[in-house]
Each structure stands twice: as structure tokens, then as C-alpha cells.
PDB file of C-alpha atoms in Angstrom:
ATOM      1  CA  UNK J   1     119.611  95.194  78.252  1.00  0.00           C
ATOM      2  CA  UNK J   2     115.932  97.112  76.569  1.00  0.00           C
ATOM      3  CA  UNK J   3     113.492  95.183  78.282  1.00  0.00           C
ATOM      4  CA  UNK J   4     113.069  93.584  82.092  1.00  0.00           C
ATOM      5  CA  UNK J   5     109.935  93.490  84.304  1.00  0.00           C
ATOM      6  CA  UNK J   6     110.230  95.552  87.453  1.00  0.00           C
ATOM      7  CA  UNK J   7     108.110  95.402  89.987  1.00  0.00           C
ATOM      8  CA  UNK J   8     106.964  97.823  93.074  1.00  0.00           C
ATOM      9  CA  UNK J   9     106.910  95.211  95.424  1.00  0.00           C
ATOM     10  CA  UNK J  10     103.488  96.607  98.036  1.00  0.00           C
ATOM     11  CA  UNK J  11     104.692  95.432 101.384  1.00  0.00           C
ATOM     12  CA  UNK J  12     103.571  95.663 104.353  1.00  0.00           C
ATOM     13  CA  UNK J  13     105.270  98.441 107.736  1.00  0.00           C
ATOM     14  CA  UNK J  14     105.045  96.155 110.543  1.00  0.00           C
ATOM     15  CA  UNK J  15     106.872  99.080 113.094  1.00  0.00           C
ATOM     16  CA  UNK J  16     108.142  97.120 116.313  1.00  0.00           C
ATOM     17  CA  UNK J  17     108.879  93.532 114.815  1.00  0.00           C
ATOM     18  CA  UNK J  18     113.088  93.973 114.174  1.00  0.00           C
ATOM     19  CA  UNK J  19     114.750  94.289 111.250  1.00  0.00           C
ATOM     20  CA  UNK J  20     115.967  91.181 111.073  1.00  0.00           C
ATOM     21  CA  UNK J  21     112.179  90.058 110.729  1.00  0.00           C
ATOM     22  CA  UNK J  22     111.703  92.649 108.070  1.00  0.00           C
ATOM     23  CA  UNK J  23     114.430  91.606 105.654  1.00  0.00           C
ATOM     24  CA  UNK J  24     113.193  87.948 106.296  1.00  0.00           C
ATOM     25  CA  UNK J  25     109.468  88.920 105.168  1.00  0.00           C
ATOM     26  CA  UNK J  26     111.277  90.539 101.450  1.00  0.00           C
ATOM     27  CA  UNK J  27     113.305  87.300 101.368  1.00  0.00           C
ATOM     28  CA  UNK J  28     110.288  85.464 100.654  1.00  0.00           C
ATOM     29  CA  UNK J  29     108.284  87.719  99.109  1.00  0.00           C
ATOM     30  CA  UNK J  30     111.744  89.179  96.417  1.00  0.00           C
ATOM     31  CA  UNK J  31     111.345  84.818  95.662  1.00  0.00           C
ATOM     32  CA  UNK J  32     108.069  84.171  95.368  1.00  0.00           C
ATOM     33  CA  UNK J  33     107.190  87.572  93.288  1.00  0.00           C
ATOM     34  CA  UNK J  34     110.352  86.313  91.274  1.00  0.00           C
ATOM     35  CA  UNK J  35     108.747  82.304  91.088  1.00  0.00           C
ATOM     36  CA  UNK J  36     105.170  84.035  89.560  1.00  0.00           C
ATOM     37  CA  UNK J  37     107.089  86.922  87.193  1.00  0.00           C
ATOM     38  CA  UNK J  38     109.586  84.443  85.782  1.00  0.00           C
ATOM     39  CA  UNK J  39     113.144  84.928  84.901  1.00  0.00           C
ATOM     40  CA  UNK J  40     112.576  88.355  83.457  1.00  0.00           C
ATOM     41  CA  UNK J  41     111.981  90.340  86.867  1.00  0.00           C
ATOM     42  CA  UNK J  42     115.569  92.273  87.057  1.00  0.00           C
ATOM     43  CA  UNK J  43     114.165  95.594  89.971  1.00  0.00           C
ATOM     44  CA  UNK J  44     112.883  95.090  92.409  1.00  0.00           C
ATOM     45  CA  UNK J  45     111.848  98.643  94.217  1.00  0.00           C
ATOM     46  CA  UNK J  46     110.838  98.207  97.934  1.00  0.00           C
ATOM     47  CA  UNK J  47     108.748 101.061  99.945  1.00  0.00           C
ATOM     48  CA  UNK J  48     109.493 104.148 101.887  1.00  0.00           C
ATOM     49  CA  UNK J  49     110.462 102.450 105.781  1.00  0.00           C
ATOM     50  CA  UNK J  50     109.739  99.664 105.516  1.00  0.00           C
ATOM     51  CA  UNK J  51     112.313  97.774 107.859  1.00  0.00           C
ATOM     52  CA  UNK J  52     111.401 100.051 110.767  1.00  0.00           C
ATOM     53  CA  UNK J  53     108.681 102.349 110.471  1.00  0.00           C
ATOM     54  CA  UNK J  54     109.255 106.341 110.276  1.00  0.00           C
ATOM     55  CA  UNK J  55     109.824 108.248 113.414  1.00  0.00           C
ATOM     56  CA  UNK J  56     107.003 108.700 115.662  1.00  0.00           C
ATOM     57  CA  UNK J  57     108.455 112.630 117.921  1.00  0.00           C
ATOM     58  CA  UNK J  58     112.085 111.099 118.897  1.00  0.00           C
ATOM     59  CA  UNK J  59     114.785 112.949 118.903  1.00  0.00           C
ATOM     60  CA  UNK J  60     117.686 112.872 116.087  1.00  0.00           C
ATOM     61  CA  UNK J  61     119.142 111.401 118.688  1.00  0.00           C
ATOM     62  CA  UNK J  62     116.940 108.903 119.915  1.00  0.00           C
ATOM     63  CA  UNK J  63     115.673 107.693 116.326  1.00  0.00           C
ATOM     64  CA  UNK J  64     119.533 106.970 114.822  1.00  0.00           C
ATOM     65  CA  UNK J  65     120.525 104.595 117.559  1.00  0.00           C
ATOM     66  CA  UNK J  66     117.238 103.268 117.538  1.00  0.00           C
ATOM     67  CA  UNK J  67     116.953 102.824 114.139  1.00  0.00           C
ATOM     68  CA  UNK J  68     119.336 103.380 111.983  1.00  0.00           C
ATOM     69  CA  UNK J  69     121.683 100.606 109.795  1.00  0.00           C
ATOM     70  CA  UNK J  70     125.460 101.017 109.187  1.00  0.00           C
ATOM     71  CA  UNK J  71     126.317 101.378 105.280  1.00  0.00           C
ATOM     72  CA  UNK J  72     128.378  98.234 105.501  1.00  0.00           C
ATOM     73  CA  UNK J  73     126.015  96.614 107.854  1.00  0.00           C
ATOM     74  CA  UNK J  74     124.984  93.116 108.575  1.00  0.00           C
ATOM     75  CA  UNK J  75     121.162  94.419 107.378  1.00  0.00           C
ATOM     76  CA  UNK J  76     122.590  94.981 104.152  1.00  0.00           C
ATOM     77  CA  UNK J  77     124.679  92.288 103.634  1.00  0.00           C
ATOM     78  CA  UNK J  78     121.576  90.042 104.741  1.00  0.00           C
ATOM     79  CA  UNK J  79     119.514  92.266 101.367  1.00  0.00           C
ATOM     80  CA  UNK J  80     122.699  91.655  99.309  1.00  0.00           C
ATOM     81  CA  UNK J  81     121.838  88.246  99.688  1.00  0.00           C
ATOM     82  CA  UNK J  82     117.871  88.668  98.726  1.00  0.00           C
ATOM     83  CA  UNK J  83     119.347  90.455  95.557  1.00  0.00           C
ATOM     84  CA  UNK J  84     122.634  87.896  94.340  1.00  0.00           C
ATOM     85  CA  UNK J  85     120.052  84.804  95.356  1.00  0.00           C
ATOM     86  CA  UNK J  86     117.134  85.690  92.567  1.00  0.00           C
ATOM     87  CA  UNK J  87     119.805  88.432  90.796  1.00  0.00           C
ATOM     88  CA  UNK J  88     117.813  91.301  90.597  1.00  0.00           C
ATOM     89  CA  UNK J  89     118.588  94.991  91.920  1.00  0.00           C
ATOM     90  CA  UNK J  90     116.958  95.644  94.849  1.00  0.00           C
ATOM     91  CA  UNK J  91     116.464  98.992  96.247  1.00  0.00           C
ATOM     92  CA  UNK J  92     115.084  98.966  99.596  1.00  0.00           C
ATOM     93  CA  UNK J  93     114.547 102.530 101.815  1.00  0.00           C
ATOM     94  CA  UNK J  94     116.390 102.342 105.062  1.00  0.00           C
ATOM     95  CA  UNK J  95     117.999 105.278 108.187  1.00  0.00           C
ATOM     96  CA  UNK J  96     121.026 105.166 108.228  1.00  0.00           C
ATOM     97  CA  UNK J  97     124.342 106.115 110.207  1.00  0.00           C
ATOM     98  CA  UNK J  98     127.250 108.103 109.303  1.00  0.00           C
ATOM     99  CA  UNK J  99     130.419 107.896 110.720  1.00  0.00           C
ATOM    100  CA  UNK J 100     131.186 112.109 108.960  1.00  0.00           C
ATOM    101  CA  UNK J 101     128.296 112.787 110.827  1.00  0.00           C
ATOM    102  CA  UNK J 102     127.760 111.065 113.915  1.00  0.00           C
ATOM    103  CA  UNK J 103     124.904 113.226 115.648  1.00  0.00           C
ATOM    104  CA  UNK J 104     122.437 112.757 112.963  1.00  0.00           C
ATOM    105  CA  UNK J 105     120.719 110.033 110.836  1.00  0.00           C
ATOM    106  CA  UNK J 106     120.204 110.428 107.105  1.00  0.00           C
ATOM    107  CA  UNK J 107     117.410 108.348 105.644  1.00  0.00           C
ATOM    108  CA  UNK J 108     118.945 106.862 102.048  1.00  0.00           C
ATOM    109  CA  UNK J 109     117.912 104.504  99.460  1.00  0.00           C
ATOM    110  CA  UNK J 110     120.389 101.836  98.327  1.00  0.00           C
ATOM    111  CA  UNK J 111     119.930 100.073  95.307  1.00  0.00           C
ATOM    112  CA  UNK J 112     121.747  96.433  95.480  1.00  0.00           C
ATOM    113  CA  UNK J 113     123.070  95.133  92.520  1.00  0.00           C
ATOM    114  CA  UNK J 114     122.255  90.612  91.141  1.00  0.00           C
ATOM    115  CA  UNK J 115     125.950  90.727  92.701  1.00  0.00           C
ATOM    116  CA  UNK J 116     124.919  91.705  96.042  1.00  0.00           C
ATOM    117  CA  UNK J 117     126.657  95.022  96.529  1.00  0.00           C
ATOM    118  CA  UNK J 118     125.504  98.714  96.686  1.00  0.00           C
ATOM    119  CA  UNK J 119     125.680  99.906  92.661  1.00  0.00           C
ATOM    120  CA  UNK J 120     123.517 103.594  94.791  1.00  0.00           C
ATOM    121  CA  UNK J 121     123.106 105.063  98.043  1.00  0.00           C
ATOM    122  CA  UNK J 122     121.057 108.491  97.782  1.00  0.00           C
ATOM    123  CA  UNK J 123     119.549 110.577 100.643  1.00  0.00           C
ATOM    124  CA  UNK J 124     117.161 112.062 101.053  1.00  0.00           C
ATOM    125  CA  UNK J 125     117.319 115.772 100.144  1.00  0.00           C
ATOM    126  CA  UNK J 126     113.808 117.194 100.995  1.00  0.00           C
ATOM    127  CA  UNK J 127     112.402 115.797 104.231  1.00  0.00           C
ATOM    128  CA  UNK J 128     110.329 118.615 105.970  1.00  0.00           C
ATOM    129  CA  UNK J 129     111.167 116.943 109.885  1.00  0.00           C
ATOM    130  CA  UNK J 130     114.696 114.885 109.102  1.00  0.00           C
ATOM    131  CA  UNK J 131     118.248 115.937 108.705  1.00  0.00           C
ATOM    132  CA  UNK J 132     119.070 115.407 104.760  1.00  0.00           C
ATOM    133  CA  UNK J 133     122.741 116.680 103.318  1.00  0.00           C
ATOM    134  CA  UNK J 134     121.275 120.352 102.870  1.00  0.00           C
ATOM    135  CA  UNK J 135     122.116 120.635 106.628  1.00  0.00           C
ATOM    136  CA  UNK J 136     125.705 120.151 106.096  1.00  0.00           C
ATOM    137  CA  UNK J 137     125.786 120.909 103.335  1.00  0.00           C
ATOM    138  CA  UNK J 138     129.526 121.951 102.696  1.00  0.00           C
ATOM    139  CA  UNK J 139     130.607 119.243 104.932  1.00  0.00           C
ATOM    140  CA  UNK J 140     128.622 116.795 103.066  1.00  0.00           C
ATOM    141  CA  UNK J 141     130.539 118.281  99.655  1.00  0.00           C
ATOM    142  CA  UNK J 142     133.067 118.120 101.405  1.00  0.00           C
ATOM    143  CA  UNK J 143     133.581 113.996 102.031  1.00  0.00           C
ATOM    144  CA  UNK J 144     131.255 112.745  98.577  1.00  0.00           C
ATOM    145  CA  UNK J 145     131.064 115.424  96.374  1.00  0.00           C
ATOM    146  CA  UNK J 146     128.180 116.376  94.134  1.00  0.00           C
ATOM    147  CA  UNK J 147     128.295 113.022  92.456  1.00  0.00           C
ATOM    148  CA  UNK J 148     127.466 111.579  95.920  1.00  0.00           C
ATOM    149  CA  UNK J 149     124.480 113.997  96.447  1.00  0.00           C
ATOM    150  CA  UNK J 150     122.679 113.045  93.278  1.00  0.00           C
ATOM    151  CA  UNK J 151     123.807 110.034  92.048  1.00  0.00           C
ATOM    152  CA  UNK J 152     123.249 107.596  88.913  1.00  0.00           C
ATOM    153  CA  UNK J 153     123.494 103.944  88.497  1.00  0.00           C
ATOM    154  CA  UNK J 154     124.919 102.671  84.584  1.00  0.00           C
ATOM    155  CA  UNK J 155     123.951  99.050  84.764  1.00  0.00           C
ATOM    156  CA  UNK J 156     122.830  96.964  82.744  1.00  0.00           C
ATOM    157  CA  UNK J 157     119.112  96.997  82.487  1.00  0.00           C
ATOM    158  CA  UNK J 158     119.095 100.922  82.255  1.00  0.00           C
ATOM    159  CA  UNK J 159     120.327 103.836  84.339  1.00  0.00           C
ATOM    160  CA  UNK J 160     118.938 104.353  88.002  1.00  0.00           C
ATOM    161  CA  UNK J 161     118.511 106.782  90.139  1.00  0.00           C
ATOM    162  CA  UNK J 162     115.981 107.440  92.807  1.00  0.00           C
ATOM    163  CA  UNK J 163     113.705 110.291  94.094  1.00  0.00           C
ATOM    164  CA  UNK J 164     112.662 109.149  97.730  1.00  0.00           C
ATOM    165  CA  UNK J 165     108.720 109.224  98.217  1.00  0.00           C
ATOM    166  CA  UNK J 166     107.529 113.522  98.604  1.00  0.00           C
ATOM    167  CA  UNK J 167     110.869 114.162  97.023  1.00  0.00           C
ATOM    168  CA  UNK J 168     108.163 112.990  93.850  1.00  0.00           C
ATOM    169  CA  UNK J 169     106.448 116.516  94.199  1.00  0.00           C
ATOM    170  CA  UNK J 170     109.936 118.403  93.859  1.00  0.00           C
ATOM    171  CA  UNK J 171     110.268 118.362  89.848  1.00  0.00           C
ATOM    172  CA  UNK J 172     113.860 119.407  90.065  1.00  0.00           C
ATOM    173  CA  UNK J 173     115.568 116.772  91.378  1.00  0.00           C
ATOM    174  CA  UNK J 174     113.651 114.287  88.995  1.00  0.00           C
ATOM    175  CA  UNK J 175     115.016 116.704  86.487  1.00  0.00           C
ATOM    176  CA  UNK J 176     118.430 116.861  87.579  1.00  0.00           C
ATOM    177  CA  UNK J 177     118.719 113.303  87.640  1.00  0.00           C
ATOM    178  CA  UNK J 178     117.563 112.627  84.114  1.00  0.00           C
ATOM    179  CA  UNK J 179     120.050 115.670  82.562  1.00  0.00           C
ATOM    180  CA  UNK J 180     122.479 112.878  84.326  1.00  0.00           C
ATOM    181  CA  UNK J 181     121.307 109.800  81.998  1.00  0.00           C
ATOM    182  CA  UNK J 182     118.724 108.478  84.262  1.00  0.00           C
ATOM    183  CA  UNK J 183     116.566 106.654  82.785  1.00  0.00           C
ATOM    184  CA  UNK J 184     114.377 104.345  85.264  1.00  0.00           C
ATOM    185  CA  UNK J 185     113.699 106.803  88.715  1.00  0.00           C
ATOM    186  CA  UNK J 186     113.229 104.199  91.599  1.00  0.00           C
ATOM    187  CA  UNK J 187     110.336 106.032  94.158  1.00  0.00           C
ATOM    188  CA  UNK J 188     110.058 103.698  98.097  1.00  0.00           C
ATOM    189  CA  UNK J 189     106.791 105.655  98.966  1.00  0.00           C
ATOM    190  CA  UNK J 190     104.623 105.219 102.159  1.00  0.00           C
ATOM    191  CA  UNK J 191     101.333 107.338 101.147  1.00  0.00           C
ATOM    192  CA  UNK J 192      97.695 108.444 101.420  1.00  0.00           C
ATOM    193  CA  UNK J 193      96.032 106.343  98.511  1.00  0.00           C
ATOM    194  CA  UNK J 194      93.212 106.990  96.943  1.00  0.00           C
ATOM    195  CA  UNK J 195      90.984 105.744  93.719  1.00  0.00           C
ATOM    196  CA  UNK J 196      91.369 109.803  92.546  1.00  0.00           C
ATOM    197  CA  UNK J 197      94.659 110.619  91.238  1.00  0.00           C
ATOM    198  CA  UNK J 198      96.542 111.830  94.867  1.00  0.00           C
ATOM    199  CA  UNK J 199      99.270 115.076  94.417  1.00  0.00           C
ATOM    200  CA  UNK J 200     102.171 112.545  93.975  1.00  0.00           C
ATOM    201  CA  UNK J 201      99.984 110.484  91.942  1.00  0.00           C
ATOM    202  CA  UNK J 202      99.729 113.224  89.531  1.00  0.00           C
ATOM    203  CA  UNK J 203     103.157 114.211  89.674  1.00  0.00           C
ATOM    204  CA  UNK J 204     104.871 111.034  89.065  1.00  0.00           C
ATOM    205  CA  UNK J 205     103.333 111.546  85.680  1.00  0.00           C
ATOM    206  CA  UNK J 206     104.509 114.600  85.180  1.00  0.00           C
ATOM    207  CA  UNK J 207     107.850 113.739  85.901  1.00  0.00           C
ATOM    208  CA  UNK J 208     107.779 110.301  83.203  1.00  0.00           C
ATOM    209  CA  UNK J 209     106.620 113.110  80.670  1.00  0.00           C
ATOM    210  CA  UNK J 210     109.194 116.076  81.847  1.00  0.00           C
ATOM    211  CA  UNK J 211     111.904 113.423  81.341  1.00  0.00           C
ATOM    212  CA  UNK J 212     111.353 110.933  79.410  1.00  0.00           C
ATOM    213  CA  UNK J 213     111.684 108.385  82.077  1.00  0.00           C
ATOM    214  CA  UNK J 214     110.258 105.696  83.425  1.00  0.00           C
ATOM    215  CA  UNK J 215     108.729 105.442  87.452  1.00  0.00           C
ATOM    216  CA  UNK J 216     108.407 102.878  89.519  1.00  0.00           C
ATOM    217  CA  UNK J 217     106.899 103.980  92.763  1.00  0.00           C
ATOM    218  CA  UNK J 218     106.512 101.443  96.014  1.00  0.00           C
ATOM    219  CA  UNK J 219     103.821 102.322  97.814  1.00  0.00           C
ATOM    220  CA  UNK J 220     103.530 100.726 101.641  1.00  0.00           C
ATOM    221  CA  UNK J 221     101.012  97.455 101.920  1.00  0.00           C
ATOM    222  CA  UNK J 222      99.603  98.850 104.607  1.00  0.00           C
ATOM    223  CA  UNK J 223     100.821  99.837 108.273  1.00  0.00           C
ATOM    224  CA  UNK J 224     100.557  98.453 111.772  1.00  0.00           C
ATOM    225  CA  UNK J 225     102.359  98.846 115.391  1.00  0.00           C
ATOM    226  CA  UNK J 226     101.823 102.261 115.492  1.00  0.00           C
ATOM    227  CA  UNK J 227      98.584 104.136 116.554  1.00  0.00           C
ATOM    228  CA  UNK J 228      97.534 105.346 113.007  1.00  0.00           C
ATOM    229  CA  UNK J 229      95.702 104.191 111.225  1.00  0.00           C
ATOM    230  CA  UNK J 230      96.558 101.163 109.233  1.00  0.00           C
ATOM    231  CA  UNK J 231      94.755 101.552 105.563  1.00  0.00           C
ATOM    232  CA  UNK J 232      95.981 105.007 105.730  1.00  0.00           C
ATOM    233  CA  UNK J 233      99.451 104.403 103.917  1.00  0.00           C
ATOM    234  CA  UNK J 234      98.371 101.534 101.357  1.00  0.00           C
ATOM    235  CA  UNK J 235      98.214 100.377  97.869  1.00  0.00           C
ATOM    236  CA  UNK J 236      98.741 102.480  94.378  1.00  0.00           C
ATOM    237  CA  UNK J 237     102.291 101.036  94.388  1.00  0.00           C
ATOM    238  CA  UNK J 238     102.398 101.934  90.310  1.00  0.00           C
ATOM    239  CA  UNK J 239     104.725 101.497  87.256  1.00  0.00           C
ATOM    240  CA  UNK J 240     104.428 104.111  84.752  1.00  0.00           C
ATOM    241  CA  UNK J 241     106.335 104.444  80.723  1.00  0.00           C
ATOM    242  CA  UNK J 242     108.446 107.451  80.440  1.00  0.00           C
ATOM    243  CA  UNK J 243     105.232 108.996  77.691  1.00  0.00           C
ATOM    244  CA  UNK J 244     103.418 109.051  81.351  1.00  0.00           C
ATOM    245  CA  UNK J 245     101.368 105.947  81.096  1.00  0.00           C
ATOM    246  CA  UNK J 246     100.181 103.699  83.775  1.00  0.00           C
ATOM    247  CA  UNK J 247     101.822 100.281  82.940  1.00  0.00           C
ATOM    248  CA  UNK J 248     100.343  98.564  85.968  1.00  0.00           C
ATOM    249  CA  UNK J 249      99.056  99.719  89.729  1.00  0.00           C
ATOM    250  CA  UNK J 250      98.330  97.643  92.289  1.00  0.00           C
ATOM    251  CA  UNK J 251      95.224  97.306  94.758  1.00  0.00           C
ATOM    252  CA  UNK J 252      95.683  97.311  98.492  1.00  0.00           C
ATOM    253  CA  UNK J 253      97.422  94.625 100.567  1.00  0.00           C
ATOM    254  CA  UNK J 254     100.412  93.328  99.978  1.00  0.00           C
ATOM    255  CA  UNK J 255     100.984  92.325  96.667  1.00  0.00           C
ATOM    256  CA  UNK J 256     103.033  92.173  93.570  1.00  0.00           C
ATOM    257  CA  UNK J 257     100.431  92.911  91.124  1.00  0.00           C
ATOM    258  CA  UNK J 258     102.508  96.594  90.033  1.00  0.00           C
ATOM    259  CA  UNK J 259     104.469  94.836  87.771  1.00  0.00           C
ATOM    260  CA  UNK J 260     105.226  95.637  84.041  1.00  0.00           C
ATOM    261  CA  UNK J 261     107.714  95.355  81.484  1.00  0.00           C
ATOM    262  CA  UNK J 262     109.951  98.584  81.108  1.00  0.00           C
ATOM    263  CA  UNK J 263     110.430  99.209  77.333  1.00  0.00           C
ATOM    264  CA  UNK J 264     113.856 101.424  77.353  1.00  0.00           C
ATOM    265  CA  UNK J 265     115.132 100.949  73.773  1.00  0.00           C
ATOM    266  CA  UNK J 266     111.460 102.852  73.244  1.00  0.00           C
ATOM    267  CA  UNK J 267     112.824 105.717  76.199  1.00  0.00           C
ATOM    268  CA  UNK J 268     115.428 106.174  74.002  1.00  0.00           C
ATOM    269  CA  UNK J 269     114.531 107.226  70.627  1.00  0.00           C
ATOM    270  CA  UNK J 270     112.623 108.962  72.208  1.00  0.00           C
ATOM    271  CA  UNK J 271     114.970 110.655  74.249  1.00  0.00           C
ATOM    272  CA  UNK J 272     116.932 110.706  70.630  1.00  0.00           C
ATOM    273  CA  UNK J 273     113.521 111.651  68.588  1.00  0.00           C
ATOM    274  CA  UNK J 274     113.639 115.735  68.304  1.00  0.00           C
ATOM    275  CA  UNK J 275     110.274 117.529  68.594  1.00  0.00           C
ATOM    276  CA  UNK J 276     107.780 119.496  70.723  1.00  0.00           C
ATOM    277  CA  UNK J 277     107.242 116.633  73.384  1.00  0.00           C
ATOM    278  CA  UNK J 278     111.694 115.492  73.609  1.00  0.00           C
ATOM    279  CA  UNK J 279     111.158 117.763  76.716  1.00  0.00           C
ATOM    280  CA  UNK J 280     114.930 117.210  78.312  1.00  0.00           C
ATOM    281  CA  UNK J 281     116.041 118.454  74.957  1.00  0.00           C
ATOM    282  CA  UNK J 282     114.252 121.698  75.444  1.00  0.00           C
ATOM    283  CA  UNK J 283     115.405 122.899  79.473  1.00  0.00           C
ATOM    284  CA  UNK J 284     117.071 126.269  79.342  1.00  0.00           C
ATOM    285  CA  UNK J 285     119.451 125.693  82.592  1.00  0.00           C
ATOM    286  CA  UNK J 286     121.014 128.488  82.020  1.00  0.00           C
ATOM    287  CA  UNK J 287     118.403 130.570  82.754  1.00  0.00           C
ATOM    288  CA  UNK J 288     116.641 128.885  85.427  1.00  0.00           C
ATOM    289  CA  UNK J 289     120.453 128.712  87.466  1.00  0.00           C
ATOM    290  CA  UNK J 290     120.151 132.392  87.537  1.00  0.00           C
ATOM    291  CA  UNK J 291     116.945 133.040  88.236  1.00  0.00           C
ATOM    292  CA  UNK J 292     117.322 130.558  90.835  1.00  0.00           C
ATOM    293  CA  UNK J 293     119.961 132.163  92.274  1.00  0.00           C
ATOM    294  CA  UNK J 294     117.458 135.122  92.640  1.00  0.00           C
ATOM    295  CA  UNK J 295     115.894 133.581  95.910  1.00  0.00           C
ATOM    296  CA  UNK J 296     116.301 132.826  99.373  1.00  0.00           C
ATOM    297  CA  UNK J 297     114.108 130.397 100.482  1.00  0.00           C
ATOM    298  CA  UNK J 298     115.117 126.655 102.368  1.00  0.00           C
ATOM    299  CA  UNK J 299     118.289 127.336 103.900  1.00  0.00           C
ATOM    300  CA  UNK J 300     120.633 124.274 105.879  1.00  0.00           C
ATOM    301  CA  UNK J 301     119.607 123.547 109.449  1.00  0.00           C
ATOM    302  CA  UNK J 302     122.065 124.525 112.769  1.00  0.00           C
ATOM    303  CA  UNK J 303     123.673 121.749 114.419  1.00  0.00           C
ATOM    304  CA  UNK J 304     121.208 118.774 114.879  1.00  0.00           C
ATOM    305  CA  UNK J 305     117.766 119.941 114.425  1.00  0.00           C
ATOM    306  CA  UNK J 306     115.278 118.957 116.453  1.00  0.00           C
ATOM    307  CA  UNK J 307     111.090 119.538 114.952  1.00  0.00           C
ATOM    308  CA  UNK J 308     110.826 123.159 116.489  1.00  0.00           C
ATOM    309  CA  UNK J 309     113.776 123.797 114.636  1.00  0.00           C
ATOM    310  CA  UNK J 310     113.327 122.321 111.185  1.00  0.00           C
ATOM    311  CA  UNK J 311     109.381 123.853 111.693  1.00  0.00           C
ATOM    312  CA  UNK J 312     110.285 126.930 112.607  1.00  0.00           C
ATOM    313  CA  UNK J 313     112.864 127.339 109.547  1.00  0.00           C
ATOM    314  CA  UNK J 314     110.077 126.940 106.920  1.00  0.00           C
ATOM    315  CA  UNK J 315     108.056 129.502 108.546  1.00  0.00           C
ATOM    316  CA  UNK J 316     110.690 131.932 107.826  1.00  0.00           C
ATOM    317  CA  UNK J 317     111.324 130.775 104.318  1.00  0.00           C
ATOM    318  CA  UNK J 318     107.504 131.425 104.770  1.00  0.00           C
ATOM    319  CA  UNK J 319     107.786 134.884 105.368  1.00  0.00           C
ATOM    320  CA  UNK J 320     110.750 135.381 102.756  1.00  0.00           C
ATOM    321  CA  UNK J 321     109.048 134.235 100.226  1.00  0.00           C
ATOM    322  CA  UNK J 322     105.924 136.146 101.036  1.00  0.00           C
ATOM    323  CA  UNK J 323     106.544 138.530 103.495  1.00  0.00           C
TER     324      UNK J 323
END
């Protein structure tokens, strides 16, 4: 399949309403979207934090016990049933426990196939105040290997990968995934939107151009249940093609407006065409690997990190960078 409809489904995040209720609402909205957009809809990306909201000062232990899912738990089975019922690939962002790292949680993004099974599980690598695989780097590689750190799912609708939230600002991640074959970057996010181009909106276009990759970015359709004003993360979900062109964009509120056809045949022709625009084929990996190795910036955290420790790590990194 080289052409299909992708949807960045803009859903309200209702903190404290319960994970089961969130899944029920998602199921109804995915079904409604399929009925409205038609059988060509094959990929649905949900916003970041859509099941639980995000930590508001809780410790790692408290949030793990309150909001983290088990990878094989009933919540994923229920979401897999949604994917199967609507014959879509469903991309969902959630917090997870891991039996190999019982003291931590990870922010994960899982892509569920129409079979109901997970075909990709990505754990966010860049997070200022939450643990990541990098914080337990050697052990994480022992358990999952580098393919588990930077997964790309080769599916009937193309090669799918995930760049979570603010990671769209990190060009190295998207480039590494594209070098591994990723054609469609799913970007679940929860961010401030604006009629003007925000830094993340600029970055989405840049990542598409740099890597000849499509970007499907789903933002929250509002946020309730916490003190932050509800429209602080509302609107701007978008679909961008491999040339950085905006194909669809949503305004505020819960909506399926951010839906568009992805043309993978055109993307693949562009990747095979010699010329200045084929930036992915012009990457000097050896040069940059050597240069990056010269610089000591962020280091893995020690133990179970709290916000103070993670902030101190950033302060130390800034000191190493700028003296």
C-alpha cells in the first residue's frame, strides 16, 4: 500500500477521569473517524498523555504506581481491540512499567496493528524530568539491544517510527530513524499551539525535509482536571509530507480535521533520486560520529532520579558546555 489516509486525532486529555474511560472515548472517536473518513484511513496517531495526563510533582515511585501500564496489560488489549475493529494502525502514548527496571517508569509510544498486536514499542529518550532508557543505558542495551531503543516497524502502510513530543526538536533522533528506514514519523505531543509557527512546528517541517519523511503529529484537544488553563495544549495537530508541505492542520478542540493522504510512492521516488534535495543520502555519518564523541554533554542519571537530580544534571551539562 503506497497511498492511504493518516489521521492525527485531536482528543481532549482528561486528567483524573480514569484510563478505562479514556480508552472508551478513544474507541468511539476512532470508530467515528473511520466512518467519516472512509476505509482509506489506515493510521491514527493519538496525542501524548491522552490516557492519564502527566506528572505534576509526583515522585517516580508515585507516578509509576498511579499511572504506568504493564506492557501486556488489559489497557493495551483494549486498545488493540480498537485497532482491530477499525482496521487501523493505532499509535498511543502511555507511561509504562518494566519488569527489568522495577524502580522506574518509562514514557512509551506503542503502535498497534490491525491484528491488535503491538508492532512497535518506543521509550522516549529525551525527557527533562522523567527517567529514560539512557538513564539505565548499559542494562537497557543488554535487555533490548539498539533495535529496541530505535525501533522501526516495517508494515503494509510503510516503515513507521516514533518521535515523541519535544523530541521533534532533536534532529539526531529523527535522522537515526530515517537512516534505519523510517518513512512516517508519528509524533504524539501535548504542546502550546499558536497561529504563528512555534519551535516544534518549525522542527516538524525541518525533520520532514531533512529526512524525506512524512510527519503525523497529534496534539491534545484541550486539557482538563489540573490547574493549568485547559486551552494551553489545544490545537495544531498536523500532517506534513516528505517535502515539508502542510497537508492538513487542526484548529482547537476535539477534531479529525488533521487527516490527509500520505503518498509513499512519491516519498520513495524522492529518496532514490540523486540531487541536492536528497539530504538523507548526503549525511557524513563518520564525520559527525567522531565530532560528537569529542563532547561530554548529558550523562545518564544515577539511581532513581527525582526532579532535583535531573535539574542538577542539566546544570552540570551546561557548565561543561559553556564553562
